[in-house]
mmCIF file of C-alpha atoms in Angstrom:
data_model
loop_
_atom_site.group_PDB
_atom_site.id
_atom_site.type_symbol
_atom_site.label_atom_id
_atom_site.label_comp_id
_atom_site.label_asym_id
_atom_site.label_seq_id
_atom_site.Cartn_x
_atom_site.Cartn_y
_atom_site.Cartn_z
ATOM 1 C CA MET A 1 -0.033 -0.446 0.059
ATOM 2 C CA ASN A 2 1.619 3.235 -1.514
ATOM 3 C CA SER A 3 -0.227 5.766 -1.830
ATOM 4 C CA SER A 4 0.437 9.469 -2.554
ATOM 5 C CA LYS A 5 -1.699 9.945 0.559
ATOM 6 C CA GLU A 6 0.794 7.884 2.872
ATOM 7 C CA ASN A 7 3.389 9.971 1.596
ATOM 8 C CA THR A 8 2.313 13.703 2.128
ATOM 9 C CA MET A 9 0.857 13.151 5.465
ATOM 10 C CA SER A 10 2.265 14.680 8.272
ATOM 11 C CA PRO A 11 1.658 14.918 12.067
ATOM 12 C CA ILE A 12 -0.754 17.680 13.107
ATOM 13 C CA GLN A 13 -0.632 19.059 16.497
ATOM 14 C CA VAL A 14 -3.608 19.039 18.278
ATOM 15 C CA ASP A 15 -4.001 21.044 22.146
ATOM 16 C CA GLU A 16 -6.089 19.775 25.137
ATOM 17 C CA ILE A 17 -9.909 19.959 24.387
ATOM 18 C CA ALA A 18 -12.281 19.191 27.467
ATOM 19 C CA ILE A 19 -15.530 17.605 26.547
ATOM 20 C CA LYS A 20 -18.803 16.209 28.202
ATOM 21 C CA GLY A 21 -20.831 13.185 27.343
ATOM 22 C CA LEU A 22 -21.765 9.506 27.899
ATOM 23 C CA SER A 23 -18.874 6.720 27.620
ATOM 24 C CA ILE A 24 -18.557 2.738 27.456
ATOM 25 C CA ARG A 25 -16.398 0.455 27.427
ATOM 26 C CA THR A 26 -15.300 -2.041 24.742
ATOM 27 C CA LYS A 27 -13.007 -4.376 22.628
ATOM 28 C CA ASN A 28 -12.487 -4.039 19.019
ATOM 29 C CA VAL A 29 -13.805 -8.153 18.859
ATOM 30 C CA ASP A 30 -17.071 -7.002 20.356
ATOM 31 C CA GLU A 31 -18.103 -4.380 18.126
ATOM 32 C CA MET A 32 -17.583 -6.777 15.187
ATOM 33 C CA GLN A 33 -20.561 -8.776 16.526
ATOM 34 C CA PRO A 34 -24.099 -6.947 16.803
ATOM 35 C CA GLU A 35 -25.270 -8.486 19.817
ATOM 36 C CA THR A 36 -21.981 -7.622 21.817
ATOM 37 C CA SER A 37 -21.206 -3.721 20.237
ATOM 38 C CA LYS A 38 -21.832 -1.087 22.426
ATOM 39 C CA ILE A 39 -20.575 1.985 20.040
ATOM 40 C CA GLY A 40 -24.164 2.521 18.552
ATOM 41 C CA ASN A 41 -26.539 2.295 21.212
ATOM 42 C CA LEU A 42 -24.235 4.795 22.947
ATOM 43 C CA TRP A 43 -24.676 7.395 20.185
ATOM 44 C CA GLN A 44 -28.069 6.484 20.111
ATOM 45 C CA GLN A 45 -28.300 7.442 23.799
ATOM 46 C CA PHE A 46 -26.417 10.771 23.144
ATOM 47 C CA TYR A 47 -28.503 11.558 20.733
ATOM 48 C CA GLU A 48 -31.508 11.437 22.320
ATOM 49 C CA GLU A 49 -30.022 12.661 25.708
ATOM 50 C CA ILE A 50 -27.349 14.823 24.638
ATOM 51 C CA ALA A 51 -27.450 16.306 21.499
ATOM 52 C CA PRO A 52 -31.179 18.374 22.193
ATOM 53 C CA ASN A 53 -28.871 19.935 25.254
ATOM 54 C CA LEU A 54 -25.976 21.437 22.983
ATOM 55 C CA GLN A 55 -25.060 24.987 23.510
ATOM 56 C CA GLU A 56 -24.836 27.313 20.019
ATOM 57 C CA GLY A 57 -21.639 26.221 18.229
ATOM 58 C CA ALA A 58 -20.768 23.218 19.866
ATOM 59 C CA THR A 59 -18.705 20.265 18.191
ATOM 60 C CA VAL A 60 -19.578 16.852 18.697
ATOM 61 C CA TYR A 61 -16.590 14.319 19.090
ATOM 62 C CA GLY A 62 -16.659 10.487 19.829
ATOM 63 C CA LEU A 63 -13.228 9.749 21.948
ATOM 64 C CA TYR A 64 -11.491 6.734 22.351
ATOM 65 C CA TYR A 65 -9.673 6.437 25.221
ATOM 66 C CA HIS A 66 -7.901 4.938 28.470
ATOM 67 C CA TYR A 67 -6.566 2.035 26.177
ATOM 68 C CA GLU A 68 -5.836 -1.212 28.015
ATOM 69 C CA SER A 69 -2.586 -2.158 25.292
ATOM 70 C CA ASP A 70 -3.405 -2.096 21.527
ATOM 71 C CA VAL A 71 -6.128 -2.428 18.923
ATOM 72 C CA SER A 72 -6.549 -5.739 20.089
ATOM 73 C CA GLY A 73 -7.329 -4.597 24.212
ATOM 74 C CA ALA A 74 -10.222 -2.894 26.086
ATOM 75 C CA PHE A 75 -10.897 0.835 25.873
ATOM 76 C CA SER A 76 -13.612 3.603 26.601
ATOM 77 C CA VAL A 77 -15.408 5.586 24.074
ATOM 78 C CA MET A 78 -16.821 8.654 24.982
ATOM 79 C CA ALA A 79 -20.143 10.333 22.651
ATOM 80 C CA GLY A 80 -19.794 13.964 23.344
ATOM 81 C CA SER A 81 -19.150 17.398 22.887
ATOM 82 C CA ASP A 82 -17.018 20.434 24.189
ATOM 83 C CA LYS A 83 -20.500 22.231 24.622
ATOM 84 C CA VAL A 84 -22.785 20.742 26.872
ATOM 85 C CA MET A 85 -25.414 22.433 28.784
ATOM 86 C CA GLU A 86 -25.071 21.312 32.613
ATOM 87 C CA SER A 87 -28.671 20.134 32.927
ATOM 88 C CA ALA A 88 -28.317 17.959 29.943
ATOM 89 C CA SER A 89 -28.070 14.318 31.791
ATOM 90 C CA GLN A 90 -27.038 12.941 35.054
ATOM 91 C CA HIS A 91 -24.727 10.484 33.441
ATOM 92 C CA LEU A 92 -22.405 13.294 32.094
ATOM 93 C CA GLU A 93 -18.618 12.494 32.580
ATOM 94 C CA ASP A 94 -15.401 14.509 31.617
ATOM 95 C CA ALA A 95 -12.766 13.118 29.620
ATOM 96 C CA ALA A 96 -10.401 15.463 27.583
ATOM 97 C CA ILE A 97 -8.600 14.646 23.997
ATOM 98 C CA GLN A 98 -5.142 14.875 25.157
ATOM 99 C CA SER A 99 -3.030 17.585 23.375
ATOM 100 C CA GLY A 100 -0.034 16.198 20.974
ATOM 101 C CA GLN A 101 0.402 14.837 17.531
ATOM 102 C CA TYR A 102 -2.193 13.124 15.171
ATOM 103 C CA LEU A 103 -2.615 12.539 12.079
ATOM 104 C CA ARG A 104 -5.856 13.391 10.375
ATOM 105 C CA PHE A 105 -8.078 11.039 8.375
ATOM 106 C CA SER A 106 -10.977 12.371 6.968
ATOM 107 C CA GLY A 107 -14.468 10.961 5.304
ATOM 108 C CA THR A 108 -17.501 12.123 3.562
ATOM 109 C CA GLY A 109 -20.478 10.553 3.064
ATOM 110 C CA GLU A 110 -23.612 8.284 4.572
ATOM 111 C CA MET A 111 -23.590 7.841 8.389
ATOM 112 C CA PRO A 112 -22.316 5.871 10.229
ATOM 113 C CA GLN A 113 -21.252 3.894 6.936
ATOM 114 C CA VAL A 114 -18.251 6.480 6.836
ATOM 115 C CA VAL A 115 -17.645 6.488 9.557
ATOM 116 C CA ILE A 116 -16.986 2.454 9.529
ATOM 117 C CA LYS A 117 -14.989 2.986 6.289
ATOM 118 C CA THR A 118 -12.828 5.633 7.581
ATOM 119 C CA TRP A 119 -11.750 3.439 10.265
ATOM 120 C CA SER A 120 -11.280 0.620 8.015
ATOM 121 C CA GLU A 121 -8.750 2.732 5.958
ATOM 122 C CA ILE A 122 -7.051 3.753 9.450
ATOM 123 C CA TRP A 123 -6.288 0.125 10.847
ATOM 124 C CA ASP A 124 -5.233 -0.896 6.730
ATOM 125 C CA TYR A 125 -2.728 2.440 7.213
ATOM 126 C CA PHE A 126 -1.307 1.414 10.516
ATOM 127 C CA SER A 127 -1.110 -2.142 9.539
ATOM 128 C CA SER A 128 1.120 -1.387 6.600
ATOM 129 C CA ASP A 129 4.907 -2.453 7.254
ATOM 130 C CA GLN A 130 5.172 1.155 4.955
ATOM 131 C CA THR A 131 3.501 3.038 7.681
ATOM 132 C CA GLU A 132 6.078 5.829 9.063
ATOM 133 C CA TYR A 133 4.073 6.505 12.427
ATOM 134 C CA GLN A 134 2.764 4.430 14.830
ATOM 135 C CA ARG A 135 0.065 4.323 17.148
ATOM 136 C CA ALA A 136 0.325 5.724 20.875
ATOM 137 C CA TYR A 137 -2.732 4.797 22.188
ATOM 138 C CA THR A 138 -3.311 7.501 23.960
ATOM 139 C CA THR A 139 -6.584 9.814 23.001
ATOM 140 C CA ASP A 140 -7.751 9.320 19.649
ATOM 141 C CA PHE A 141 -11.210 11.348 18.271
ATOM 142 C CA GLU A 142 -13.750 11.846 15.595
ATOM 143 C CA HIS A 143 -14.785 14.995 15.127
ATOM 144 C CA TYR A 144 -18.175 15.031 13.233
ATOM 145 C CA LYS A 145 -17.970 18.238 10.957
ATOM 146 C CA ASN A 146 -21.627 17.803 9.708
ATOM 147 C CA PRO A 147 -23.969 15.407 8.944
ATOM 148 C CA ASN A 148 -22.118 13.722 6.112
ATOM 149 C CA GLU A 149 -18.323 14.936 6.797
ATOM 150 C CA ILE A 150 -15.814 13.198 9.481
ATOM 151 C CA GLU A 151 -12.589 13.667 10.521
ATOM 152 C CA ILE A 152 -10.606 10.955 12.627
ATOM 153 C CA TYR A 153 -7.529 12.090 14.452
ATOM 154 C CA ILE A 154 -5.242 9.114 15.994
ATOM 155 C CA ALA A 155 -2.645 10.290 17.954
ATOM 156 C CA VAL A 156 1.202 9.139 17.071
ATOM 157 C CA LYS A 157 4.085 8.587 18.652
#
């Protein structure tokens, strides 16, 4: 896999971003099976309980954090935003996108298929022998730019 996209990709510095939202703990192997997946239900709950209470100008994020190890270990996922009204839910948790170097992957299309497709591209990129960067497994995040455009940022060493 030696596309020009890989050859021109360079890390982007991201400053810390505090977010509030709902979270779950899961593993990639569990997310591949409908009967054990949790992320879809997390987003459904977010859009029912939290999204109606977002402040003007809010950005919606999917945060991946508290990695146990690597792609095969457990991790936490938060569906959240940088501007949530305190009254949104009693289940709100605080987390932060850590400052650091990230690679940005973009996708456009129908949700959630574009998210799945973009994550597939990320896994392919990092499984390649020619990959210039290694994942840091600190925080990774999805930035939902609009209803059919996403950017996924992967922390790198």
